[in-house]
Amino acid sequence: MKKLLVLGFIAGICSSLSAINIFDYVSFEGNPKGYTQTDFLITSKFGNYYRTPKTKINRIFDGNGFDFESLEYEVESASKTTLTNKIEYNYDAFGNLLQQNAYNTDSELIWRTEVSYENGIKTQVSEFDETNKEISRIIFSYDEKTGILKYESGYNSDGTLMWKIGYKYDDKGRYSSIASYFADGSLDEEKTFEYTEDDTIKTITNYSSISGEKTKDVFRYNDETAKLDEIITYDKNNEIINRLVIKYDSVGNVAKLSNYAVSQKFGTTVNELTSQTEFVFEY
């Protein structure tokens, strides 16, 4: 099975275009049943790096390869982890996501989402709190001619527009840009995309209206496997400021992500490990 997640906004999970989810760019291989993700806190002492497990996420797929359940744990010690929340997923007969239910450590419902469709096309996502009060809604708008997603509009419980995301495409139907806007219509963030001859992402240029900064993510692929090996971020002066290095297991799924901050120190280029995540897949 190969399952590739789209780049678009996911209700209740991501409210910013700036964050990188590696599974937006790397597909699953070998029909996995799920995986355990461990995020590490990195500290430095006497010039050496030390890592401490911070959180664990156990993501479980159903027999069709869809998300079935996700459990998040806080790692308190080497021998103790505490469940902090659990998300369950429900689908219709066609594999469309209908509902997400999130529970706390006491198995109490803390929020849920409901997804609506028309003729199999997603039209809105509503989020409810623990009292079953609707607290937000995302409405999806499509191009009348092509049927492709054009806008996502986020509203609060009063029905007031809070943000909007616009999608533009090239002549091959690939994203050419994704832009998020504030409620007043002014630009918040924008991503523009370039692709390789093999239709993989070559670069993503990021712009933030708040900081006024523009950065570029360059995607590097392995010559033999064609797997994504590294994402290098350049600042507006074309200087490298960050490296995300990706390692894979024997099946071809992501095994480790190592993030490095790159800077000039002591007369040389320094790569400082800032975060690390490991994935163990179950087959």
mmCIF file of C-alpha atoms in Angstrom:
data_model
loop_
_atom_site.group_PDB
_atom_site.id
_atom_site.type_symbol
_atom_site.label_atom_id
_atom_site.label_comp_id
_atom_site.label_asym_id
_atom_site.label_seq_id
_atom_site.Cartn_x
_atom_site.Cartn_y
_atom_site.Cartn_z
ATOM 1 C CA MET A 1 0.000 0.000 0.000
ATOM 2 C CA LYS A 2 1.106 3.523 -0.756
ATOM 3 C CA LYS A 3 -0.807 6.233 1.037
ATOM 4 C CA LEU A 4 0.196 9.848 0.425
ATOM 5 C CA LEU A 5 -1.420 12.552 2.504
ATOM 6 C CA VAL A 6 -2.355 15.825 0.809
ATOM 7 C CA LEU A 7 -0.813 19.137 1.772
ATOM 8 C CA GLY A 8 -4.037 20.867 2.665
ATOM 9 C CA PHE A 9 -5.296 22.072 6.031
ATOM 10 C CA ILE A 10 -6.595 19.349 8.376
ATOM 11 C CA ALA A 11 -9.218 20.551 10.823
ATOM 12 C CA GLY A 12 -8.191 20.481 14.463
ATOM 13 C CA ILE A 13 -4.649 19.402 13.669
ATOM 14 C CA CYS A 14 -2.849 22.176 11.838
ATOM 15 C CA SER A 15 -3.703 25.876 11.691
ATOM 16 C CA SER A 16 -0.502 27.093 10.066
ATOM 17 C CA LEU A 17 1.085 26.616 6.673
ATOM 18 C CA SER A 18 4.561 26.816 8.170
ATOM 19 C CA ALA A 19 4.772 23.420 9.871
ATOM 20 C CA ILE A 20 6.206 20.421 8.003
ATOM 21 C CA ASN A 21 4.486 17.052 8.290
ATOM 22 C CA ILE A 22 6.842 14.542 6.699
ATOM 23 C CA PHE A 23 3.967 12.329 5.571
ATOM 24 C CA ASP A 24 2.750 15.132 3.328
ATOM 25 C CA TYR A 25 5.792 14.330 1.180
ATOM 26 C CA VAL A 26 6.645 10.672 1.865
ATOM 27 C CA SER A 27 4.285 7.765 1.182
ATOM 28 C CA PHE A 28 3.727 4.660 3.311
ATOM 29 C CA GLU A 29 5.201 1.394 2.023
ATOM 30 C CA GLY A 30 4.516 -2.290 2.686
ATOM 31 C CA ASN A 31 0.944 -2.167 4.058
ATOM 32 C CA PRO A 32 1.824 -1.126 7.623
ATOM 33 C CA LYS A 33 -0.655 -1.749 10.421
ATOM 34 C CA GLY A 34 0.519 1.428 12.101
ATOM 35 C CA TYR A 35 3.539 3.000 13.723
ATOM 36 C CA THR A 36 4.864 4.411 16.982
ATOM 37 C CA GLN A 37 6.368 7.878 16.836
ATOM 38 C CA THR A 38 8.741 9.071 19.559
ATOM 39 C CA ASP A 39 9.705 12.736 19.822
ATOM 40 C CA PHE A 40 12.930 13.519 21.671
ATOM 41 C CA LEU A 41 14.019 16.592 23.604
ATOM 42 C CA ILE A 42 17.596 17.503 22.663
ATOM 43 C CA THR A 43 20.027 19.027 25.170
ATOM 44 C CA SER A 44 23.716 19.844 24.901
ATOM 45 C CA LYS A 45 26.328 19.506 27.623
ATOM 46 C CA PHE A 46 30.097 19.884 27.322
ATOM 47 C CA GLY A 47 29.784 19.783 23.544
ATOM 48 C CA ASN A 48 27.830 16.500 23.483
ATOM 49 C CA TYR A 49 24.192 15.988 22.561
ATOM 50 C CA TYR A 50 21.765 14.099 24.770
ATOM 51 C CA ARG A 51 18.224 13.135 23.902
ATOM 52 C CA THR A 52 15.292 12.411 26.200
ATOM 53 C CA PRO A 53 11.971 10.919 25.050
ATOM 54 C CA LYS A 54 9.260 13.554 25.392
ATOM 55 C CA THR A 55 6.112 12.219 23.716
ATOM 56 C CA LYS A 56 4.966 9.050 21.966
ATOM 57 C CA ILE A 57 2.199 8.715 19.398
ATOM 58 C CA ASN A 58 0.766 5.345 18.437
ATOM 59 C CA ARG A 59 -1.023 5.627 15.092
ATOM 60 C CA ILE A 60 -3.106 2.592 14.101
ATOM 61 C CA PHE A 61 -4.538 1.883 10.632
ATOM 62 C CA ASP A 62 -7.563 -0.251 9.800
ATOM 63 C CA GLY A 63 -7.639 -3.026 7.215
ATOM 64 C CA ASN A 64 -8.163 -0.501 4.413
ATOM 65 C CA GLY A 65 -5.143 1.584 5.377
ATOM 66 C CA PHE A 66 -7.164 4.406 6.947
ATOM 67 C CA ASP A 67 -6.558 5.928 10.359
ATOM 68 C CA PHE A 68 -8.405 3.892 12.976
ATOM 69 C CA GLU A 69 -7.025 5.229 16.232
ATOM 70 C CA SER A 70 -4.303 7.576 17.462
ATOM 71 C CA LEU A 71 -2.997 7.559 21.026
ATOM 72 C CA GLU A 72 -0.640 10.181 22.448
ATOM 73 C CA TYR A 73 1.484 9.588 25.538
ATOM 74 C CA GLU A 74 3.674 11.766 27.714
ATOM 75 C CA VAL A 75 6.958 10.053 28.560
ATOM 76 C CA GLU A 76 7.606 10.667 32.249
ATOM 77 C CA SER A 77 10.525 8.278 32.653
ATOM 78 C CA ALA A 78 12.183 5.311 30.979
ATOM 79 C CA SER A 79 9.605 3.017 32.575
ATOM 80 C CA LYS A 80 6.506 5.219 32.693
ATOM 81 C CA THR A 81 4.314 6.738 29.992
ATOM 82 C CA THR A 82 0.935 8.400 30.546
ATOM 83 C CA LEU A 83 -1.868 8.488 27.997
ATOM 84 C CA THR A 84 -2.815 12.132 27.390
ATOM 85 C CA ASN A 85 -5.400 11.788 24.620
ATOM 86 C CA LYS A 86 -6.929 9.354 22.174
ATOM 87 C CA ILE A 87 -8.564 10.029 18.799
ATOM 88 C CA GLU A 88 -10.926 7.586 17.099
ATOM 89 C CA TYR A 89 -11.932 7.778 13.418
ATOM 90 C CA ASN A 90 -15.193 6.732 11.734
ATOM 91 C CA TYR A 91 -15.806 6.321 7.977
ATOM 92 C CA ASP A 92 -18.685 5.664 5.606
ATOM 93 C CA ALA A 93 -18.904 2.716 3.205
ATOM 94 C CA PHE A 94 -16.909 4.647 0.601
ATOM 95 C CA GLY A 95 -13.971 5.356 2.911
ATOM 96 C CA ASN A 96 -14.872 8.991 3.541
ATOM 97 C CA LEU A 97 -13.991 10.264 7.007
ATOM 98 C CA LEU A 98 -17.214 11.065 8.862
ATOM 99 C CA GLN A 99 -16.149 11.734 12.425
ATOM 100 C CA GLN A 100 -13.230 12.150 14.791
ATOM 101 C CA ASN A 101 -13.718 11.713 18.534
ATOM 102 C CA ALA A 102 -11.021 12.831 20.996
ATOM 103 C CA TYR A 103 -10.847 11.603 24.582
ATOM 104 C CA ASN A 104 -8.725 12.521 27.597
ATOM 105 C CA THR A 105 -6.945 10.221 30.049
ATOM 106 C CA ASP A 106 -10.256 9.471 31.802
ATOM 107 C CA SER A 107 -11.891 8.427 28.495
ATOM 108 C CA GLU A 108 -14.035 11.565 28.576
ATOM 109 C CA LEU A 109 -14.925 13.166 25.259
ATOM 110 C CA ILE A 110 -13.047 16.489 24.907
ATOM 111 C CA TRP A 111 -13.860 17.344 21.289
ATOM 112 C CA ARG A 112 -15.206 15.805 18.117
ATOM 113 C CA THR A 113 -15.477 16.694 14.440
ATOM 114 C CA GLU A 114 -18.166 15.875 11.906
ATOM 115 C CA VAL A 115 -17.485 15.915 8.156
ATOM 116 C CA SER A 116 -20.251 16.568 5.615
ATOM 117 C CA TYR A 117 -20.285 15.564 1.937
ATOM 118 C CA GLU A 118 -22.358 16.228 -1.169
ATOM 119 C CA ASN A 119 -22.082 13.631 -3.932
ATOM 120 C CA GLY A 120 -18.916 12.324 -2.286
ATOM 121 C CA ILE A 121 -17.278 15.776 -2.154
ATOM 122 C CA LYS A 122 -16.331 17.185 1.260
ATOM 123 C CA THR A 123 -18.267 20.387 1.936
ATOM 124 C CA GLN A 124 -17.636 21.204 5.589
ATOM 125 C CA VAL A 125 -16.026 20.113 8.855
ATOM 126 C CA SER A 126 -17.633 21.098 12.160
ATOM 127 C CA GLU A 127 -15.824 20.902 15.497
ATOM 128 C CA PHE A 128 -17.702 20.443 18.790
ATOM 129 C CA ASP A 129 -16.520 20.742 22.379
ATOM 130 C CA GLU A 130 -17.176 18.346 25.259
ATOM 131 C CA THR A 131 -20.683 19.812 25.752
ATOM 132 C CA ASN A 132 -21.571 19.144 22.094
ATOM 133 C CA LYS A 133 -21.485 22.877 21.280
ATOM 134 C CA GLU A 134 -20.189 23.713 17.814
ATOM 135 C CA ILE A 135 -17.081 25.844 18.272
ATOM 136 C CA SER A 136 -15.783 26.109 14.713
ATOM 137 C CA ARG A 137 -16.631 25.224 11.132
ATOM 138 C CA ILE A 138 -14.588 24.906 7.949
ATOM 139 C CA ILE A 139 -16.411 25.305 4.631
ATOM 140 C CA PHE A 140 -14.818 23.980 1.414
ATOM 141 C CA SER A 141 -15.396 25.749 -1.904
ATOM 142 C CA TYR A 142 -14.651 24.234 -5.298
ATOM 143 C CA ASP A 143 -14.133 25.567 -8.795
ATOM 144 C CA GLU A 144 -17.394 25.222 -10.722
ATOM 145 C CA LYS A 145 -15.669 24.120 -13.939
ATOM 146 C CA THR A 146 -12.872 21.847 -12.736
ATOM 147 C CA GLY A 147 -14.274 20.709 -9.384
ATOM 148 C CA ILE A 148 -10.912 21.190 -7.658
ATOM 149 C CA LEU A 149 -10.626 22.701 -4.194
ATOM 150 C CA LYS A 150 -10.393 26.483 -4.361
ATOM 151 C CA TYR A 151 -10.879 27.769 -0.794
ATOM 152 C CA GLU A 152 -11.161 26.621 2.797
ATOM 153 C CA SER A 153 -12.888 29.128 5.075
ATOM 154 C CA GLY A 154 -12.718 28.869 8.867
ATOM 155 C CA TYR A 155 -15.484 30.285 11.068
ATOM 156 C CA ASN A 156 -15.941 30.519 14.846
ATOM 157 C CA SER A 157 -19.044 29.519 16.809
ATOM 158 C CA ASP A 158 -20.728 32.844 15.987
ATOM 159 C CA GLY A 159 -20.319 32.243 12.265
ATOM 160 C CA THR A 160 -17.654 34.923 11.961
ATOM 161 C CA LEU A 161 -14.939 34.343 9.366
ATOM 162 C CA MET A 162 -11.592 33.789 11.127
ATOM 163 C CA TRP A 163 -9.282 32.785 8.263
ATOM 164 C CA LYS A 164 -9.246 31.601 4.667
ATOM 165 C CA ILE A 165 -6.898 29.409 2.633
ATOM 166 C CA GLY A 166 -6.723 29.672 -1.143
ATOM 167 C CA TYR A 167 -5.352 27.021 -3.513
ATOM 168 C CA LYS A 168 -3.948 27.574 -6.996
ATOM 169 C CA TYR A 169 -2.836 24.867 -9.418
ATOM 170 C CA ASP A 170 -0.589 24.476 -12.435
ATOM 171 C CA ASP A 171 -1.627 22.947 -15.767
ATOM 172 C CA LYS A 172 -0.941 19.455 -14.390
ATOM 173 C CA GLY A 173 -3.287 19.881 -11.442
ATOM 174 C CA ARG A 174 -0.454 20.255 -8.921
ATOM 175 C CA TYR A 175 -0.343 22.952 -6.275
ATOM 176 C CA SER A 176 1.297 26.117 -7.596
ATOM 177 C CA SER A 177 0.568 28.079 -4.425
ATOM 178 C CA ILE A 178 -1.245 27.815 -1.105
ATOM 179 C CA ALA A 179 -1.998 31.064 0.709
ATOM 180 C CA SER A 180 -3.608 31.716 4.079
ATOM 181 C CA TYR A 181 -5.426 34.967 4.777
ATOM 182 C CA PHE A 182 -6.630 36.797 7.849
ATOM 183 C CA ALA A 183 -10.337 37.537 8.294
ATOM 184 C CA ASP A 184 -9.903 41.006 6.791
ATOM 185 C CA GLY A 185 -8.579 39.464 3.564
ATOM 186 C CA SER A 186 -4.938 40.421 4.087
ATOM 187 C CA LEU A 187 -2.238 37.834 3.452
ATOM 188 C CA ASP A 188 -0.878 35.813 6.383
ATOM 189 C CA GLU A 189 1.402 33.187 4.797
ATOM 190 C CA GLU A 190 2.014 31.834 1.311
ATOM 191 C CA LYS A 191 3.746 28.800 -0.142
ATOM 192 C CA THR A 192 4.717 28.511 -3.807
ATOM 193 C CA PHE A 193 5.789 25.213 -5.357
ATOM 194 C CA GLU A 194 8.250 24.061 -7.999
ATOM 195 C CA TYR A 195 8.479 20.469 -9.248
ATOM 196 C CA THR A 196 11.050 18.137 -10.750
ATOM 197 C CA GLU A 197 10.646 16.404 -14.098
ATOM 198 C CA ASP A 198 9.447 13.363 -12.120
ATOM 199 C CA ASP A 199 6.601 15.438 -10.595
ATOM 200 C CA THR A 200 8.120 15.407 -7.129
ATOM 201 C CA ILE A 201 8.429 18.634 -5.167
ATOM 202 C CA LYS A 202 11.644 20.497 -5.944
ATOM 203 C CA THR A 203 11.267 23.652 -3.849
ATOM 204 C CA ILE A 204 8.723 25.358 -1.627
ATOM 205 C CA THR A 205 9.116 29.097 -1.155
ATOM 206 C CA ASN A 206 7.589 30.347 2.093
ATOM 207 C CA TYR A 207 6.547 33.913 2.813
ATOM 208 C CA SER A 208 5.234 35.333 6.099
ATOM 209 C CA SER A 209 3.572 38.742 6.013
ATOM 210 C CA ILE A 210 4.036 39.174 9.768
ATOM 211 C CA SER A 211 7.807 38.781 9.779
ATOM 212 C CA GLY A 212 8.279 39.870 6.183
ATOM 213 C CA GLU A 213 10.725 36.982 5.825
ATOM 214 C CA LYS A 214 10.977 34.691 2.814
ATOM 215 C CA THR A 215 12.572 31.256 3.048
ATOM 216 C CA LYS A 216 12.995 28.399 0.578
ATOM 217 C CA ASP A 217 12.795 24.654 1.277
ATOM 218 C CA VAL A 218 14.852 22.601 -1.187
ATOM 219 C CA PHE A 219 14.007 18.894 -1.462
ATOM 220 C CA ARG A 220 16.871 16.479 -2.157
ATOM 221 C CA TYR A 221 16.224 12.933 -3.343
ATOM 222 C CA ASN A 222 18.398 9.816 -3.315
ATOM 223 C CA ASP A 223 19.786 9.054 -6.776
ATOM 224 C CA GLU A 224 19.313 5.285 -6.357
ATOM 225 C CA THR A 225 16.032 4.982 -4.438
ATOM 226 C CA ALA A 226 14.399 8.303 -5.435
ATOM 227 C CA LYS A 227 13.455 8.660 -1.773
ATOM 228 C CA LEU A 228 13.416 12.085 -0.161
ATOM 229 C CA ASP A 229 16.662 12.294 1.822
ATOM 230 C CA GLU A 230 16.770 15.860 3.046
ATOM 231 C CA ILE A 231 14.912 19.172 3.162
ATOM 232 C CA ILE A 232 17.258 22.162 3.289
ATOM 233 C CA THR A 233 15.942 25.595 4.249
ATOM 234 C CA TYR A 234 17.551 28.775 2.935
ATOM 235 C CA ASP A 235 16.947 32.286 4.230
ATOM 236 C CA LYS A 236 16.340 35.398 2.098
ATOM 237 C CA ASN A 237 20.118 35.767 1.627
ATOM 238 C CA ASN A 238 20.334 32.223 0.223
ATOM 239 C CA GLU A 239 22.185 31.015 3.335
ATOM 240 C CA ILE A 240 21.366 27.581 4.763
ATOM 241 C CA ILE A 241 19.601 27.920 8.116
ATOM 242 C CA ASN A 242 18.085 24.470 8.632
ATOM 243 C CA ARG A 243 18.441 20.832 7.547
ATOM 244 C CA LEU A 244 15.905 18.042 8.015
ATOM 245 C CA VAL A 245 17.608 14.679 7.423
ATOM 246 C CA ILE A 246 15.416 11.626 6.744
ATOM 247 C CA LYS A 247 16.357 7.980 7.286
ATOM 248 C CA TYR A 248 14.299 4.921 6.303
ATOM 249 C CA ASP A 249 13.765 1.368 7.525
ATOM 250 C CA SER A 250 14.338 -1.737 5.380
ATOM 251 C CA VAL A 251 10.799 -1.556 3.948
ATOM 252 C CA GLY A 252 11.146 2.053 2.882
ATOM 253 C CA ASN A 253 9.189 3.846 5.606
ATOM 254 C CA VAL A 254 10.539 6.770 7.589
ATOM 255 C CA ALA A 255 12.621 5.599 10.557
ATOM 256 C CA LYS A 256 14.207 8.820 11.821
ATOM 257 C CA LEU A 257 13.987 12.575 11.354
ATOM 258 C CA SER A 258 16.886 14.713 12.551
ATOM 259 C CA ASN A 259 16.548 18.476 12.483
ATOM 260 C CA TYR A 260 19.640 20.691 12.485
ATOM 261 C CA ALA A 261 19.960 24.452 12.883
ATOM 262 C CA VAL A 262 22.747 25.714 10.622
ATOM 263 C CA SER A 263 24.731 28.850 11.428
ATOM 264 C CA GLN A 264 28.172 30.412 11.248
ATOM 265 C CA LYS A 265 30.052 30.112 14.539
ATOM 266 C CA PHE A 266 33.726 30.263 15.476
ATOM 267 C CA GLY A 267 34.688 30.867 11.874
ATOM 268 C CA THR A 268 32.977 27.761 10.500
ATOM 269 C CA THR A 269 29.579 26.309 9.576
ATOM 270 C CA VAL A 270 27.932 24.603 12.546
ATOM 271 C CA ASN A 271 25.080 22.048 12.381
ATOM 272 C CA GLU A 272 23.368 21.879 15.770
ATOM 273 C CA LEU A 273 20.885 19.077 16.418
ATOM 274 C CA THR A 274 17.646 20.710 17.646
ATOM 275 C CA SER A 275 15.086 17.894 17.489
ATOM 276 C CA GLN A 276 14.778 14.235 16.602
ATOM 277 C CA THR A 277 11.883 11.890 15.933
ATOM 278 C CA GLU A 278 11.935 8.116 15.491
ATOM 279 C CA PHE A 279 9.278 5.924 13.859
ATOM 280 C CA VAL A 280 8.824 2.176 14.387
ATOM 281 C CA PHE A 281 6.369 0.631 11.935
ATOM 282 C CA GLU A 282 4.315 -2.501 12.530
ATOM 283 C CA TYR A 283 3.734 -4.751 9.521
#
